[in-house]
Coordinates of C-alpha atoms and ligand atoms in Angstrom, one line a residue:
M22 CA 15.3 -25.6 -0.7
D23 CA 18.7 -24.5 0.7
G24 CA 19.5 -20.9 0.2
A25 CA 21.1 -17.8 1.7
V26 CA 21.2 -14.1 1.0
L27 CA 24.2 -11.9 1.9
V28 CA 23.5 -8.3 2.8
E29 CA 26.2 -5.6 3.0
E30 CA 25.0 -2.2 4.3
N31 CA 21.6 -2.0 2.8
T32 CA 22.2 -4.0 -0.4
I33 CA 21.9 -7.6 -1.4
T34 CA 25.4 -8.6 -2.5
A35 CA 24.9 -12.4 -3.0
V36 CA 22.1 -14.9 -3.4
G37 CA 22.5 -18.6 -3.8
P38 CA 23.1 -21.9 -2.0
S39 CA 24.0 -21.4 1.7
A40 CA 27.6 -22.8 1.6
E41 CA 28.6 -20.7 -1.4
T42 CA 27.0 -17.5 -0.2
E43 CA 28.4 -17.8 3.3
A44 CA 31.8 -18.3 1.9
L45 CA 31.5 -14.8 0.4
A46 CA 30.6 -13.1 3.7
P47 CA 33.2 -10.8 5.1
H48 CA 34.6 -12.1 8.5
G49 CA 32.4 -11.2 11.4
T50 CA 29.2 -10.9 9.4
P51 CA 26.2 -11.7 11.7
R52 CA 24.4 -14.8 10.6
F53 CA 20.7 -15.5 10.9
S54 CA 19.5 -19.1 10.3
F55 CA 16.0 -20.2 9.8
P56 CA 16.1 -23.8 8.6
D57 CA 12.3 -24.3 8.1
A58 CA 11.5 -20.9 6.9
T59 CA 10.9 -19.1 3.6
L60 CA 12.8 -16.0 2.6
L61 CA 11.1 -13.6 0.2
P62 CA 11.2 -9.9 -0.6
G63 CA 9.6 -7.6 1.9
L64 CA 5.9 -6.8 1.1
I65 CA 4.7 -3.5 -0.3
D66 CA 1.4 -2.0 0.8
C67 CA 0.5 0.5 -1.9
H68 CA -2.2 2.4 0.0
V69 CA -2.0 3.5 3.6
H70 CA -2.7 6.6 5.7
L71 CA -0.3 6.6 8.7
L72 CA -1.9 9.8 9.9
L73 CA -5.2 8.0 10.6
D74 CA -5.5 5.6 13.6
A75 CA -7.9 2.9 12.2
G76 CA -10.3 3.6 15.1
A77 CA -14.1 4.0 14.9
D78 CA -13.7 7.7 14.0
P79 CA -10.2 8.5 12.8
V80 CA -11.2 11.9 11.5
A81 CA -12.6 13.0 14.9
T82 CA -9.4 11.8 16.5
L83 CA -7.3 13.7 14.0
G84 CA -9.2 16.8 15.0
T85 CA -8.4 16.5 18.7
T86 CA -4.8 15.4 18.5
D87 CA -1.9 17.9 18.3
E88 CA 1.0 17.5 15.9
A89 CA 3.3 15.8 18.4
G90 CA 0.6 13.3 19.3
L91 CA 0.0 12.6 15.6
L92 CA 3.6 12.0 14.9
L93 CA 4.0 9.6 17.8
G94 CA 0.9 7.7 16.7
M95 CA 2.3 7.5 13.2
A96 CA 5.6 6.2 14.5
G97 CA 3.8 3.4 16.4
R98 CA 1.8 2.5 13.4
A99 CA 4.9 2.4 11.2
A100 CA 6.4 -0.2 13.6
K101 CA 3.2 -2.2 13.3
V102 CA 3.4 -2.2 9.6
L103 CA 7.0 -3.4 9.6
S104 CA 6.2 -6.1 12.1
S105 CA 3.7 -7.6 9.6
G106 CA 6.5 -8.0 7.0
V107 CA 5.8 -4.8 5.0
T108 CA 9.0 -3.0 4.1
T109 CA 7.5 -0.3 1.9
V110 CA 4.3 1.7 2.1
R111 CA 2.8 4.3 -0.1
D112 CA 1.2 6.9 2.2
L113 CA -1.6 8.4 0.1
G114 CA -2.5 11.4 2.1
D115 CA -1.5 13.1 5.3
R116 CA -1.3 16.6 6.7
N117 CA 1.6 19.2 7.0
G118 CA 4.2 16.8 5.6
L119 CA 4.1 14.6 8.7
A120 CA 4.7 11.4 6.7
V121 CA 7.8 13.0 5.2
R122 CA 9.2 13.7 8.6
L123 CA 8.5 10.1 9.7
R124 CA 10.0 8.9 6.4
E125 CA 13.3 10.7 7.2
A126 CA 13.4 9.4 10.8
I127 CA 13.0 5.9 9.5
S128 CA 15.5 6.2 6.7
E129 CA 18.1 7.6 9.2
G130 CA 17.5 4.6 11.4
V131 CA 16.0 6.7 14.3
L132 CA 12.8 4.7 14.3
P133 CA 11.8 1.3 13.0
G134 CA 9.4 1.3 10.0
P135 CA 9.0 0.7 6.3
R136 CA 10.2 2.9 3.6
I137 CA 7.5 5.5 3.1
L138 CA 6.6 6.9 -0.3
A139 CA 4.6 10.0 0.8
A140 CA 1.9 11.8 -1.1
C141 CA 1.7 14.6 1.5
T142 CA -1.6 16.6 1.2
P143 CA -4.0 15.3 -1.4
L144 CA -5.7 17.8 -3.8
T145 CA -9.4 18.0 -3.2
A146 CA -12.3 20.3 -4.0
P147 CA -13.5 22.9 -1.5
G148 CA -15.4 20.9 1.2
G149 CA -14.5 17.8 -0.8
H150 CA -13.2 14.3 0.1
C151 CA -10.6 14.6 2.9
W152 CA -10.7 18.4 2.9
F153 CA -9.5 18.2 6.6
L154 CA -6.1 17.3 5.3
G155 CA -5.7 20.8 4.0
G156 CA -5.7 20.3 0.3
E157 CA -8.8 22.2 -0.8
V158 CA -8.2 23.8 -4.2
A159 CA -10.4 25.7 -6.7
G160 CA -9.2 26.7 -10.1
E161 CA -6.0 26.0 -12.0
G162 CA -3.7 28.4 -10.2
A163 CA -4.6 26.9 -6.8
M164 CA -4.2 23.4 -8.2
R165 CA -0.7 24.1 -9.5
D166 CA 0.2 25.8 -6.2
M167 CA -0.9 22.7 -4.2
V168 CA 1.2 20.4 -6.4
T169 CA 4.2 22.7 -6.0
R170 CA 3.6 22.7 -2.2
A171 CA 3.6 18.9 -2.1
V172 CA 6.8 18.8 -4.2
K173 CA 8.4 21.3 -1.8
D174 CA 7.3 19.3 1.2
G175 CA 9.2 16.3 -0.3
A176 CA 6.4 14.3 -1.8
D177 CA 7.2 11.1 -3.7
V178 CA 3.8 10.9 -5.4
I179 CA 0.9 13.3 -6.0
K180 CA -2.5 12.3 -4.8
V181 CA -5.7 13.7 -6.2
M182 CA -9.2 13.0 -5.0
A183 CA -11.0 12.7 -8.3
T184 CA -14.3 11.8 -6.7
G185 CA -16.0 11.8 -3.3
G186 CA -15.2 9.2 -0.7
G187 CA -16.8 7.3 2.2
L188 CA -14.6 8.8 4.9
T189 CA -15.8 12.4 4.6
K190 CA -19.0 13.1 6.4
G191 CA -21.0 15.8 4.7
G192 CA -18.7 15.7 1.7
P193 CA -19.8 15.2 -1.9
P194 CA -21.4 11.8 -2.8
I195 CA -18.8 9.1 -3.3
W196 CA -19.6 8.7 -7.1
K197 CA -19.4 12.4 -7.8
S198 CA -16.4 13.9 -9.7
Q199 CA -14.6 16.7 -8.0
F200 CA -12.5 17.9 -10.9
T201 CA -12.9 18.3 -14.7
P202 CA -10.8 16.1 -17.0
A203 CA -8.8 19.2 -17.9
E204 CA -8.0 19.9 -14.2
L205 CA -6.8 16.4 -13.7
R206 CA -4.6 16.7 -16.8
L207 CA -3.1 19.8 -15.2
V208 CA -2.3 17.9 -12.0
V209 CA -0.5 15.2 -14.1
E210 CA 1.4 17.8 -16.0
E211 CA 2.6 19.6 -12.9
A212 CA 3.5 16.3 -11.2
R213 CA 5.5 15.2 -14.3
R214 CA 7.4 18.4 -14.3
A215 CA 8.7 17.4 -10.9
G216 CA 9.2 13.8 -12.0
L217 CA 6.5 12.5 -9.8
P218 CA 3.7 9.9 -10.5
V219 CA 0.0 10.6 -9.8
A220 CA -2.4 8.5 -7.8
A221 CA -6.1 9.3 -8.3
H222 CA -8.7 8.3 -5.8
A223 CA -11.8 7.5 -7.9
H224 CA -15.0 5.7 -7.1
G225 CA -17.2 7.2 -9.7
T226 CA -17.0 6.1 -13.3
D227 CA -16.8 9.7 -14.6
G228 CA -13.9 10.4 -12.3
I229 CA -12.2 7.1 -13.4
A230 CA -12.7 8.2 -17.0
A231 CA -11.2 11.6 -16.3
A232 CA -8.2 10.1 -14.5
V233 CA -7.6 7.7 -17.3
A234 CA -7.8 10.5 -19.9
A235 CA -5.4 12.6 -17.8
G236 CA -2.9 9.7 -17.7
V237 CA -2.5 9.1 -14.0
D238 CA -0.3 6.2 -12.9
T239 CA -2.6 4.5 -10.4
I240 CA -6.3 4.5 -9.8
E241 CA -7.3 3.9 -6.2
H242 CA -10.6 2.0 -5.4
C243 CA -11.9 2.1 -9.0
T244 CA -15.4 0.9 -7.9
W245 CA -17.3 2.1 -11.0
M246 CA -20.0 3.9 -9.1
A247 CA -22.7 6.0 -10.8
E248 CA -25.4 8.2 -9.4
E249 CA -27.6 5.1 -9.4
G250 CA -25.9 1.7 -9.3
F251 CA -22.8 0.9 -11.2
D252 CA -21.5 1.8 -14.6
V253 CA -18.6 -0.4 -15.8
R254 CA -17.3 0.7 -19.2
E255 CA -15.5 -1.9 -21.2
E256 CA -13.7 0.7 -23.5
L257 CA -12.4 2.4 -20.4
I258 CA -11.1 -0.9 -19.0
A259 CA -9.3 -1.3 -22.4
D260 CA -7.8 2.2 -22.0
I261 CA -6.6 1.4 -18.5
V262 CA -4.8 -1.7 -19.9
A263 CA -3.4 0.2 -22.9
K264 CA -2.0 3.0 -20.8
G265 CA -0.5 0.6 -18.2
I266 CA -2.4 2.3 -15.4
R267 CA -2.4 0.1 -12.2
V268 CA -5.5 -0.3 -10.1
C269 CA -5.4 -0.5 -6.3
P270 CA -8.7 -1.8 -5.0
A271 CA -7.5 -0.9 -1.5
A272 CA -9.3 -3.9 -0.1
S273 CA -9.4 -3.5 3.7
P274 CA -7.8 -6.3 5.9
D275 CA -11.4 -6.5 7.1
W276 CA -12.9 -7.2 3.6
R277 CA -14.7 -10.2 5.0
G278 CA -16.4 -8.0 7.7
F279 CA -17.1 -5.5 5.0
A280 CA -18.9 -8.1 2.9
Q281 CA -20.9 -9.2 5.9
R282 CA -22.0 -5.6 6.7
F283 CA -22.6 -4.7 3.0
G284 CA -24.4 -8.0 2.1
I285 CA -22.4 -10.9 0.7
E286 CA -24.2 -10.9 -2.6
R287 CA -23.7 -7.2 -3.2
A288 CA -20.1 -7.5 -2.1
E289 CA -19.5 -10.4 -4.5
E290 CA -20.9 -8.3 -7.3
M291 CA -18.4 -5.7 -6.4
F292 CA -15.6 -8.2 -6.3
D293 CA -16.7 -9.5 -9.7
R294 CA -15.9 -6.1 -11.2
L295 CA -12.3 -6.6 -10.0
R296 CA -12.3 -10.1 -11.5
T297 CA -13.5 -8.7 -14.8
M298 CA -10.8 -6.0 -14.8
S299 CA -8.1 -8.5 -13.9
R300 CA -9.3 -11.0 -16.6
Q301 CA -9.2 -8.2 -19.2
G302 CA -5.6 -7.4 -18.3
V303 CA -5.7 -4.7 -15.7
Q304 CA -2.8 -5.0 -13.4
L305 CA -4.1 -4.9 -9.8
I306 CA -1.9 -3.9 -6.9
A307 CA -2.5 -4.5 -3.2
G308 CA -3.2 -1.9 -0.6
T309 CA -5.1 -1.8 2.7
D310 CA -6.3 1.8 3.1
A311 CA -4.9 1.3 6.6
G312 CA -6.0 4.0 9.0
V313 CA -9.6 4.3 7.9
P314 CA -12.1 2.4 10.2
H315 CA -11.5 -1.3 10.4
A316 CA -8.3 -1.1 8.3
V317 CA -5.6 -2.0 10.8
F318 CA -1.9 -1.6 10.2
D319 CA -0.6 -5.1 11.0
D320 CA -2.7 -7.3 8.9
F321 CA -1.7 -6.8 5.2
V322 CA -1.9 -10.6 4.8
S323 CA -5.7 -10.4 5.1
S324 CA -5.8 -7.9 2.2
L325 CA -3.6 -10.3 0.2
E326 CA -6.0 -13.1 0.9
F327 CA -8.6 -11.0 -0.8
F328 CA -6.7 -11.5 -4.0
Q329 CA -6.8 -15.2 -3.5
H330 CA -10.5 -14.8 -3.0
I331 CA -10.9 -13.2 -6.4
G332 CA -8.9 -15.9 -8.1
F333 CA -5.2 -15.3 -7.7
S334 CA -2.8 -18.1 -6.8
P335 CA -0.5 -17.6 -3.8
A336 CA 2.5 -17.1 -6.2
E337 CA 0.6 -14.5 -8.1
V338 CA -0.4 -12.7 -4.9
I339 CA 3.2 -12.6 -3.7
D340 CA 4.2 -11.2 -7.1
V341 CA 1.5 -8.6 -6.8
A342 CA 2.7 -7.6 -3.3
T343 CA 6.4 -7.5 -4.2
A344 CA 7.9 -7.1 -7.7
Q345 CA 4.7 -5.9 -9.3
A346 CA 4.0 -3.4 -6.6
A347 CA 7.6 -2.1 -6.7
H348 CA 7.2 -1.4 -10.4
A349 CA 3.8 0.1 -10.0
V350 CA 5.1 2.7 -7.5
G351 CA 8.3 3.4 -9.4
I352 CA 10.9 1.6 -7.3
G353 CA 11.0 -1.7 -9.3
A354 CA 14.7 -1.2 -10.2
D355 CA 15.6 -0.9 -6.5
T356 CA 13.4 -3.3 -4.5
G357 CA 10.9 -6.1 -4.7
Q358 CA 13.3 -8.9 -5.7
L359 CA 15.9 -11.1 -4.2
D360 CA 18.7 -10.3 -6.5
V361 CA 22.2 -8.9 -6.3
G362 CA 22.2 -5.1 -6.3
Y363 CA 18.6 -4.8 -4.9
R364 CA 17.9 -3.1 -1.6
A365 CA 17.9 -5.5 1.3
D366 CA 14.1 -5.5 2.0
L367 CA 13.5 -9.0 3.2
L368 CA 10.9 -11.1 5.0
I369 CA 11.4 -14.5 6.6
V370 CA 8.4 -16.5 7.6
D371 CA 7.9 -20.0 8.9
G372 CA 6.3 -22.4 6.4
N373 CA 5.7 -22.0 2.7
P374 CA 3.5 -19.1 1.6
L375 CA 3.4 -20.6 -1.9
E376 CA 1.4 -23.4 -0.5
D377 CA -0.5 -21.5 2.2
L378 CA -0.6 -17.7 1.9
G379 CA -1.4 -17.5 5.6
A380 CA 2.2 -18.6 6.3
L381 CA 3.0 -14.9 5.7
R382 CA 1.7 -14.3 9.2
N383 CA 4.4 -16.4 10.7
V384 CA 7.0 -13.7 10.7
R385 CA 10.4 -14.5 12.1
L386 CA 12.5 -11.6 10.9
V387 CA 12.1 -8.5 8.8
V388 CA 15.0 -6.7 7.1
A389 CA 14.2 -3.2 5.9
D390 CA 16.8 -1.2 4.1
G391 CA 19.4 -3.6 5.5
R392 CA 18.3 -3.3 9.1
P393 CA 17.1 -6.4 10.8
Y394 CA 14.0 -6.1 12.9
I395 CA 12.6 -8.8 15.1
P396 CA 8.9 -8.1 15.7
E397 CA 7.3 -9.0 19.0
R398 CA 5.2 -11.6 17.3
A399 CA 8.4 -13.3 16.1
V400 CA 9.8 -13.3 19.6
L401 CA 6.6 -14.9 20.9
R402 CA 6.7 -17.4 18.0
T403 CA 10.3 -18.4 18.8
A404 CA 9.5 -18.8 22.5
E405 CA 6.5 -21.0 21.6
T406 CA 8.7 -23.2 19.4
S407 CA 11.4 -23.6 22.0
V408 CA 8.8 -24.5 24.6
T409 CA 7.4 -27.2 22.3
D410 CA 10.9 -28.4 21.5
R411 CA 11.6 -28.9 25.2
R412 CA 8.6 -31.1 25.7
Ligands
ZN13 ZN1 -7.1 6.1 1.1

């Protein structure tokens, strides 16, 4: 299909057949042409941690790296994210507002990277999940203060660790709740006062129930863990649907490796719980949890293939990773679609991802906030093509 998009500054100003669209371009507008490629909105990864390096022990590395080193690492990872076609990330937990500083540098055009929606420091219980990010709170006053601090630091979203998590050695068990339902409600109230959404990390079913009752906007992981085994509650799934709460399973790009290590059968049972939620109407969104071990920053497509694995068509997956994601994280009126007035967040790939989702790996050009970015992998790809052409 023949088509073109006209971008002025950072906004899409025309979309349509090439000839008509080009005729609207002001004189001197640079022109990129990719005859066999597909143009789509830039992808949105709803769950990353730019602060963590995705190595074998990111928490240990965090402990031995100074702030300048951390920021440099984050800048490099942001470029990697962009190179994989992702033009927006939700950073769900860092330290000392570093993701906000990076966000500003990217938005000013100082560094290449995706738009960052930053949670700043997540609220957690004393000694709780990710306590090392600095968000330990006990009691209502301290919880309010921590939300206020995140708002002051420039947070776009408030993150609360409703249950334990796998990353925190010596922390509470992964299924265990860290806050009462009333405390989570308070977090939501404080966030709303500042006009911000709330993302709740929750593995345990009690924590999921509390987060749903509190009215959070997204639930991260949502693995339905109980002290022993799993506890999937149908009525709770119905509540998630009724309240329009989105669920981000945060399937690692290495979900295949995870299934191998965890045991294929057990992993499939886990994946089945997502299939059940999806079938019952829960809107799933895609995230990588990039930064934790095995979750790299330049392979969002593998996390998207997970959705295909649980039954989504390529078109549905792309919708989940673009328009749906944009709505889920509160920027749906601004990005996630190829339409006039939307922000110029674009991805151009060789091939047709509607036929083969893997084509999303064949990046030729990324446009983020109107700025064109040609990743190294695209340069290599172009070189490869021209070598083949010459033969
Ligand atoms: Zn996470």
